[in-house]
mmCIF file of C-alpha atoms in Angstrom:
data_model
loop_
_atom_site.group_PDB
_atom_site.id
_atom_site.type_symbol
_atom_site.label_atom_id
_atom_site.label_comp_id
_atom_site.label_asym_id
_atom_site.label_seq_id
_atom_site.Cartn_x
_atom_site.Cartn_y
_atom_site.Cartn_z
ATOM 1 C CA UNK A 14 -13.133 22.255 -29.428
ATOM 2 C CA UNK A 15 -13.529 19.610 -32.124
ATOM 3 C CA UNK A 16 -10.216 18.208 -33.290
ATOM 4 C CA UNK A 17 -9.658 18.479 -37.045
ATOM 5 C CA UNK A 18 -9.293 15.166 -38.829
ATOM 6 C CA UNK A 19 -5.943 14.640 -40.557
ATOM 7 C CA UNK A 20 -5.699 12.532 -43.690
ATOM 8 C CA UNK A 21 -4.444 9.021 -42.922
ATOM 9 C CA UNK A 22 -1.659 7.504 -44.971
ATOM 10 C CA UNK A 23 -3.773 4.393 -45.537
ATOM 11 C CA UNK A 24 -7.170 2.978 -44.711
ATOM 12 C CA UNK A 25 -7.634 1.747 -41.127
ATOM 13 C CA UNK A 26 -6.409 -1.814 -40.629
ATOM 14 C CA UNK A 27 -3.588 -1.744 -43.191
ATOM 15 C CA UNK A 28 -0.982 -2.011 -40.430
ATOM 16 C CA UNK A 29 1.700 -3.891 -42.354
ATOM 17 C CA UNK A 30 1.504 -1.601 -45.350
ATOM 18 C CA UNK A 31 1.321 1.440 -43.068
ATOM 19 C CA UNK A 32 4.571 0.414 -41.414
ATOM 20 C CA UNK A 33 6.208 -0.018 -44.807
ATOM 21 C CA UNK A 34 5.103 3.477 -45.822
ATOM 22 C CA UNK A 35 6.345 4.879 -42.503
ATOM 23 C CA UNK A 36 9.663 3.106 -43.028
ATOM 24 C CA UNK A 37 10.009 4.811 -46.388
ATOM 25 C CA UNK A 38 8.971 8.195 -44.985
ATOM 26 C CA UNK A 39 11.319 8.008 -42.012
ATOM 27 C CA UNK A 40 14.225 6.933 -44.204
ATOM 28 C CA UNK A 41 13.832 10.125 -46.215
ATOM 29 C CA UNK A 42 13.528 12.466 -43.242
ATOM 30 C CA UNK A 43 16.618 13.997 -41.626
ATOM 31 C CA UNK A 44 17.329 12.194 -38.352
ATOM 32 C CA UNK A 45 16.350 15.158 -36.101
ATOM 33 C CA UNK A 46 13.001 15.458 -37.919
ATOM 34 C CA UNK A 47 12.372 11.707 -37.641
ATOM 35 C CA UNK A 48 13.118 11.904 -33.917
ATOM 36 C CA UNK A 49 10.834 14.914 -33.598
ATOM 37 C CA UNK A 50 8.033 13.049 -35.365
ATOM 38 C CA UNK A 51 8.228 10.152 -32.905
ATOM 39 C CA UNK A 52 8.177 12.560 -29.964
ATOM 40 C CA UNK A 53 5.273 14.546 -31.425
ATOM 41 C CA UNK A 54 3.231 11.319 -31.371
ATOM 42 C CA UNK A 55 3.483 11.037 -27.569
ATOM 43 C CA UNK A 56 0.714 13.549 -26.650
ATOM 44 C CA UNK A 57 -2.708 13.607 -28.290
ATOM 45 C CA UNK A 58 -1.880 16.986 -29.796
ATOM 46 C CA UNK A 59 1.087 19.281 -29.670
ATOM 47 C CA UNK A 60 1.994 22.932 -29.841
ATOM 48 C CA UNK A 61 5.406 24.433 -30.481
ATOM 49 C CA UNK A 62 6.042 24.836 -26.705
ATOM 50 C CA UNK A 63 4.998 21.224 -26.104
ATOM 51 C CA UNK A 64 7.279 20.048 -28.909
ATOM 52 C CA UNK A 65 10.101 22.079 -27.374
ATOM 53 C CA UNK A 66 9.516 20.357 -24.040
ATOM 54 C CA UNK A 67 9.441 16.929 -25.686
ATOM 55 C CA UNK A 68 12.628 17.545 -27.671
ATOM 56 C CA UNK A 69 14.424 19.233 -24.750
ATOM 57 C CA UNK A 70 17.126 20.460 -27.121
ATOM 58 C CA UNK A 71 17.008 24.199 -26.521
ATOM 59 C CA UNK A 72 18.283 24.711 -30.080
ATOM 60 C CA UNK A 73 15.638 27.224 -31.163
ATOM 61 C CA UNK A 74 14.475 24.936 -33.971
ATOM 62 C CA UNK A 75 11.126 23.907 -32.504
ATOM 63 C CA UNK A 76 8.986 26.253 -34.641
ATOM 64 C CA UNK A 77 10.759 25.125 -37.792
ATOM 65 C CA UNK A 78 10.364 21.513 -36.703
ATOM 66 C CA UNK A 79 6.629 21.921 -36.089
ATOM 67 C CA UNK A 80 6.198 23.592 -39.467
ATOM 68 C CA UNK A 81 8.027 20.704 -41.121
ATOM 69 C CA UNK A 82 5.945 18.078 -39.358
ATOM 70 C CA UNK A 83 2.694 19.800 -40.267
ATOM 71 C CA UNK A 84 3.545 19.390 -43.930
ATOM 72 C CA UNK A 85 2.934 15.659 -43.531
ATOM 73 C CA UNK A 86 -0.454 14.486 -44.768
ATOM 74 C CA UNK A 87 -1.393 12.775 -41.505
ATOM 75 C CA UNK A 88 -0.786 15.866 -39.348
ATOM 76 C CA UNK A 89 -3.011 18.915 -39.450
ATOM 77 C CA UNK A 90 -3.372 22.129 -37.483
ATOM 78 C CA UNK A 91 -6.308 23.628 -35.638
ATOM 79 C CA UNK A 92 -8.240 26.133 -37.712
ATOM 80 C CA UNK A 93 -10.090 27.637 -34.750
ATOM 81 C CA UNK A 94 -9.397 31.343 -34.417
ATOM 82 C CA UNK A 95 -9.576 31.231 -30.641
ATOM 83 C CA UNK A 96 -6.422 29.106 -30.495
ATOM 84 C CA UNK A 97 -3.660 31.329 -29.138
ATOM 85 C CA UNK A 98 -1.013 29.193 -30.837
ATOM 86 C CA UNK A 99 -0.806 26.574 -33.537
ATOM 87 C CA UNK A 100 -1.992 23.182 -32.300
ATOM 88 C CA UNK A 101 -1.202 20.086 -34.343
ATOM 89 C CA UNK A 102 -3.124 16.826 -34.491
ATOM 90 C CA UNK A 103 -1.852 13.503 -35.797
ATOM 91 C CA UNK A 104 -4.047 10.865 -37.408
ATOM 92 C CA UNK A 105 -4.674 8.119 -34.819
ATOM 93 C CA UNK A 106 -3.335 5.150 -36.804
ATOM 94 C CA UNK A 107 -0.055 6.852 -37.613
ATOM 95 C CA UNK A 108 0.233 8.110 -34.050
ATOM 96 C CA UNK A 109 -0.276 4.569 -32.752
ATOM 97 C CA UNK A 110 2.345 3.162 -35.121
ATOM 98 C CA UNK A 111 4.894 5.798 -34.103
ATOM 99 C CA UNK A 112 4.275 5.161 -30.411
ATOM 100 C CA UNK A 113 4.842 1.436 -30.887
ATOM 101 C CA UNK A 114 7.989 2.047 -32.915
ATOM 102 C CA UNK A 115 9.511 4.273 -30.266
ATOM 103 C CA UNK A 116 8.694 1.765 -27.530
ATOM 104 C CA UNK A 117 10.349 -1.009 -29.535
ATOM 105 C CA UNK A 118 13.447 1.004 -30.405
ATOM 106 C CA UNK A 119 13.991 3.032 -27.244
ATOM 107 C CA UNK A 120 11.604 2.461 -24.313
ATOM 108 C CA UNK A 121 13.649 4.698 -22.022
ATOM 109 C CA UNK A 122 13.244 7.626 -24.411
ATOM 110 C CA UNK A 123 9.532 6.852 -24.656
ATOM 111 C CA UNK A 124 8.974 6.991 -20.894
ATOM 112 C CA UNK A 125 11.187 10.070 -20.552
ATOM 113 C CA UNK A 126 9.096 11.842 -23.192
ATOM 114 C CA UNK A 127 5.944 11.107 -21.204
ATOM 115 C CA UNK A 128 7.642 12.532 -18.121
ATOM 116 C CA UNK A 129 8.458 15.744 -19.972
ATOM 117 C CA UNK A 130 4.921 15.906 -21.368
ATOM 118 C CA UNK A 131 3.499 15.467 -17.858
ATOM 119 C CA UNK A 132 5.747 18.195 -16.483
ATOM 120 C CA UNK A 133 4.709 20.509 -19.311
ATOM 121 C CA UNK A 134 0.989 19.833 -18.770
ATOM 122 C CA UNK A 135 1.303 20.466 -15.049
ATOM 123 C CA UNK A 136 3.247 23.678 -15.632
ATOM 124 C CA UNK A 137 0.736 24.875 -18.254
ATOM 125 C CA UNK A 138 -2.514 23.143 -17.240
ATOM 126 C CA UNK A 139 -5.534 22.904 -19.482
ATOM 127 C CA UNK A 140 -8.234 25.281 -18.194
ATOM 128 C CA UNK A 141 -10.812 22.513 -18.616
ATOM 129 C CA UNK A 142 -10.582 20.328 -15.473
ATOM 130 C CA UNK A 143 -11.759 17.155 -17.215
ATOM 131 C CA UNK A 144 -9.242 17.476 -20.045
ATOM 132 C CA UNK A 145 -6.605 18.270 -17.437
ATOM 133 C CA UNK A 146 -7.381 15.090 -15.490
ATOM 134 C CA UNK A 147 -7.353 12.964 -18.643
ATOM 135 C CA UNK A 148 -4.002 14.343 -19.728
ATOM 136 C CA UNK A 149 -2.471 13.867 -16.283
ATOM 137 C CA UNK A 150 -3.746 10.302 -16.066
ATOM 138 C CA UNK A 151 -2.479 9.395 -19.536
ATOM 139 C CA UNK A 152 1.099 10.565 -19.055
ATOM 140 C CA UNK A 153 1.274 9.523 -15.392
ATOM 141 C CA UNK A 154 0.437 5.934 -16.357
ATOM 142 C CA UNK A 155 3.839 5.733 -18.040
ATOM 143 C CA UNK A 156 5.773 7.793 -15.507
ATOM 144 C CA UNK A 157 4.441 6.193 -12.310
ATOM 145 C CA UNK A 158 1.791 3.550 -12.990
ATOM 146 C CA UNK A 159 1.049 2.823 -9.329
ATOM 147 C CA UNK A 160 0.433 6.501 -8.607
ATOM 148 C CA UNK A 161 -1.676 6.779 -11.764
ATOM 149 C CA UNK A 162 -3.913 3.903 -10.685
ATOM 150 C CA UNK A 163 -4.520 5.659 -7.372
ATOM 151 C CA UNK A 164 -5.288 8.889 -9.213
ATOM 152 C CA UNK A 165 -7.689 6.987 -11.491
ATOM 153 C CA UNK A 166 -9.603 5.602 -8.518
ATOM 154 C CA UNK A 167 -9.816 8.929 -6.683
ATOM 155 C CA UNK A 168 -10.859 10.855 -9.772
ATOM 156 C CA UNK A 169 -13.483 8.253 -10.640
ATOM 157 C CA UNK A 170 -15.016 8.567 -7.182
ATOM 158 C CA UNK A 171 -15.061 12.363 -7.399
ATOM 159 C CA UNK A 172 -16.759 12.250 -10.795
ATOM 160 C CA UNK A 173 -19.205 9.559 -9.678
ATOM 161 C CA UNK A 174 -20.214 11.608 -6.636
ATOM 162 C CA UNK A 175 -21.119 14.490 -8.950
ATOM 163 C CA UNK A 176 -22.759 12.107 -11.472
ATOM 164 C CA UNK A 177 -20.283 13.157 -14.176
ATOM 165 C CA UNK A 178 -20.778 9.908 -16.050
ATOM 166 C CA UNK A 179 -19.625 11.193 -19.440
ATOM 167 C CA UNK A 180 -16.399 12.363 -17.793
ATOM 168 C CA UNK A 181 -16.049 8.930 -16.159
ATOM 169 C CA UNK A 182 -16.396 7.329 -19.594
ATOM 170 C CA UNK A 183 -13.617 9.489 -21.010
ATOM 171 C CA UNK A 184 -11.391 8.831 -18.003
ATOM 172 C CA UNK A 185 -11.702 5.054 -18.405
ATOM 173 C CA UNK A 186 -11.168 5.343 -22.153
ATOM 174 C CA UNK A 187 -7.967 7.290 -21.498
ATOM 175 C CA UNK A 188 -6.594 4.541 -19.270
ATOM 176 C CA UNK A 189 -7.671 1.855 -21.741
ATOM 177 C CA UNK A 190 -5.885 3.703 -24.540
ATOM 178 C CA UNK A 191 -2.610 3.587 -22.606
ATOM 179 C CA UNK A 192 -2.919 -0.130 -21.850
ATOM 180 C CA UNK A 193 -1.440 -1.614 -25.066
ATOM 181 C CA UNK A 194 1.587 0.665 -24.768
ATOM 182 C CA UNK A 195 2.070 -0.386 -21.150
ATOM 183 C CA UNK A 196 1.859 -3.993 -22.321
ATOM 184 C CA UNK A 197 4.535 -3.309 -24.939
ATOM 185 C CA UNK A 198 6.677 -1.841 -22.143
ATOM 186 C CA UNK A 199 6.132 -5.022 -20.063
ATOM 187 C CA UNK A 200 4.711 -2.997 -17.197
ATOM 188 C CA UNK A 201 4.516 -5.025 -13.964
ATOM 189 C CA UNK A 202 1.300 -3.165 -13.111
ATOM 190 C CA UNK A 203 -0.653 -4.357 -16.128
ATOM 191 C CA UNK A 204 -2.799 -6.926 -14.298
ATOM 192 C CA UNK A 205 -3.519 -4.432 -11.536
ATOM 193 C CA UNK A 206 -4.621 -1.838 -14.085
ATOM 194 C CA UNK A 207 -6.821 -4.412 -15.811
ATOM 195 C CA UNK A 208 -8.526 -5.267 -12.519
ATOM 196 C CA UNK A 209 -9.127 -1.607 -11.695
ATOM 197 C CA UNK A 210 -10.539 -0.925 -15.158
ATOM 198 C CA UNK A 211 -12.854 -3.920 -14.863
ATOM 199 C CA UNK A 212 -14.023 -2.813 -11.407
ATOM 200 C CA UNK A 213 -14.543 0.813 -12.408
ATOM 201 C CA UNK A 214 -16.370 -0.295 -15.551
ATOM 202 C CA UNK A 215 -18.684 -2.357 -13.343
ATOM 203 C CA UNK A 216 -19.221 0.618 -11.034
ATOM 204 C CA UNK A 217 -20.065 2.792 -14.025
ATOM 205 C CA UNK A 218 -22.606 0.167 -15.097
ATOM 206 C CA UNK A 219 -24.133 0.330 -11.611
ATOM 207 C CA UNK A 220 -24.347 4.108 -11.774
ATOM 208 C CA UNK A 221 -26.237 3.712 -15.039
ATOM 209 C CA UNK A 222 -28.584 1.135 -13.539
ATOM 210 C CA UNK A 223 -27.078 -1.746 -15.520
ATOM 211 C CA UNK A 224 -26.988 -4.083 -12.551
ATOM 212 C CA UNK A 225 -26.916 -7.392 -14.447
ATOM 213 C CA UNK A 226 -23.948 -6.213 -16.487
ATOM 214 C CA UNK A 227 -22.081 -5.195 -13.345
ATOM 215 C CA UNK A 228 -22.894 -8.499 -11.649
ATOM 216 C CA UNK A 229 -21.233 -10.495 -14.439
ATOM 217 C CA UNK A 230 -18.023 -8.481 -14.240
ATOM 218 C CA UNK A 231 -17.862 -8.429 -10.448
ATOM 219 C CA UNK A 232 -18.585 -12.158 -10.184
ATOM 220 C CA UNK A 233 -15.543 -12.793 -12.355
ATOM 221 C CA UNK A 234 -13.379 -10.364 -10.365
ATOM 222 C CA UNK A 235 -14.309 -11.964 -7.029
ATOM 223 C CA UNK A 236 -13.008 -15.297 -8.346
ATOM 224 C CA UNK A 237 -9.512 -13.864 -8.844
ATOM 225 C CA UNK A 238 -6.969 -14.667 -6.158
ATOM 226 C CA UNK A 239 -4.641 -11.930 -7.338
ATOM 227 C CA UNK A 240 -6.697 -8.820 -6.592
ATOM 228 C CA UNK A 241 -4.594 -6.091 -4.999
ATOM 229 C CA UNK A 242 -5.422 -5.677 -1.277
ATOM 230 C CA UNK A 243 -6.453 -2.045 -1.823
ATOM 231 C CA UNK A 244 -8.919 -3.073 -4.532
ATOM 232 C CA UNK A 245 -10.470 -6.118 -2.838
ATOM 233 C CA UNK A 246 -12.825 -4.276 -0.449
ATOM 234 C CA UNK A 247 -14.135 -2.028 -3.243
ATOM 235 C CA UNK A 248 -14.852 -5.053 -5.423
ATOM 236 C CA UNK A 249 -16.510 -6.936 -2.562
ATOM 237 C CA UNK A 250 -18.752 -3.999 -1.672
ATOM 238 C CA UNK A 251 -19.748 -3.378 -5.287
ATOM 239 C CA UNK A 252 -20.413 -7.106 -5.701
ATOM 240 C CA UNK A 253 -22.616 -6.996 -2.613
ATOM 241 C CA UNK A 254 -24.641 -4.169 -4.116
ATOM 242 C CA UNK A 255 -25.229 -6.085 -7.330
ATOM 243 C CA UNK A 256 -26.155 -9.209 -5.385
ATOM 244 C CA UNK A 257 -28.644 -7.198 -3.315
ATOM 245 C CA UNK A 258 -30.229 -5.836 -6.510
ATOM 246 C CA UNK A 259 -30.619 -9.441 -7.660
ATOM 247 C CA UNK A 260 -32.338 -10.240 -4.315
ATOM 248 C CA UNK A 261 -29.416 -12.390 -3.099
ATOM 249 C CA UNK A 262 -29.463 -10.688 0.281
ATOM 250 C CA UNK A 263 -27.574 -13.241 2.373
ATOM 251 C CA UNK A 264 -24.707 -13.350 -0.130
ATOM 252 C CA UNK A 265 -24.729 -9.559 -0.310
ATOM 253 C CA UNK A 266 -24.339 -9.232 3.462
ATOM 254 C CA UNK A 267 -21.408 -11.648 3.358
ATOM 255 C CA UNK A 268 -19.693 -9.466 0.743
ATOM 256 C CA UNK A 269 -20.300 -6.324 2.783
ATOM 257 C CA UNK A 270 -18.693 -8.007 5.791
ATOM 258 C CA UNK A 271 -15.671 -9.022 3.718
ATOM 259 C CA UNK A 272 -15.362 -5.455 2.447
ATOM 260 C CA UNK A 273 -15.663 -3.946 5.925
ATOM 261 C CA UNK A 274 -13.040 -6.282 7.374
ATOM 262 C CA UNK A 275 -10.646 -5.416 4.546
ATOM 263 C CA UNK A 276 -11.241 -1.686 4.887
ATOM 264 C CA UNK A 277 -10.510 -1.895 8.613
ATOM 265 C CA UNK A 278 -7.051 -3.265 7.825
ATOM 266 C CA UNK A 279 -6.242 -0.171 5.761
ATOM 267 C CA UNK A 280 -5.246 3.195 7.184
ATOM 268 C CA UNK A 281 -7.252 6.288 6.336
ATOM 269 C CA UNK A 282 -10.319 4.434 5.073
ATOM 270 C CA UNK A 283 -12.736 5.439 7.810
ATOM 271 C CA UNK A 284 -15.122 6.987 5.282
ATOM 272 C CA UNK A 285 -15.181 3.778 3.237
ATOM 273 C CA UNK A 286 -15.861 1.812 6.396
ATOM 274 C CA UNK A 287 -18.813 4.104 7.079
ATOM 275 C CA UNK A 288 -20.225 3.700 3.575
ATOM 276 C CA UNK A 289 -19.943 -0.085 3.904
ATOM 277 C CA UNK A 290 -21.676 -0.100 7.296
ATOM 278 C CA UNK A 291 -24.549 1.844 5.739
ATOM 279 C CA UNK A 292 -24.894 -0.928 3.158
ATOM 280 C CA UNK A 293 -24.967 -3.474 5.971
ATOM 281 C CA UNK A 294 -27.857 -1.527 7.493
#
């Protein structure tokens, strides 16, 4: 389904003026509607049941609230007849501004809203498995970042095995989209997420045959002294592969040995040990 494009309040890039216009808009909205608007910006789209879950009021006003929100110029509804219920989409710049505002004013509410969105998505999963994984990753990054990073790595490997490279692209884009909000929340996992995104981006480049591009990224990663222990062997092995493609065979073998030794220190990584031993030959 192609998302309809709402009308933005202002041209892209007019952040200061956009915030002034949002200030004026929010000052004119009743407080419950203003709160509902901030919550509606948490997911990429919302339905009345999703809005009800986000609000968690149980006041029976969710349909009326959704109708009110959809009167705003930067929110539109799906016009596809196969939609079983009204689905609303917010223009990306306004959605971004509202996310940042809620983080600044009430970060606890922001994270709690992601938790409720995650619970809703898992109770009523998207029938498309790729959209389902993207949604789970996005909300989980705010609810439990460490668990989300593990989910990102596992899902990437599953997609890569099946050569679902377009799905890999969307998965990485989803995590990258969450990053500035995690930074605004002062997440202690930000550096770890950055390292994983850099590594997975390099692996995607390898899968596409872009070995020189991957070598540049992995060379930089291997110089970091702060790589998480669970990431180090994956980076070393991928670096070895890029070195081997560049005919640096001795250096590649050294990286494979580093990866194997690190994998052996981790429980439940027998398969990864096997893959690394294959690379060693």
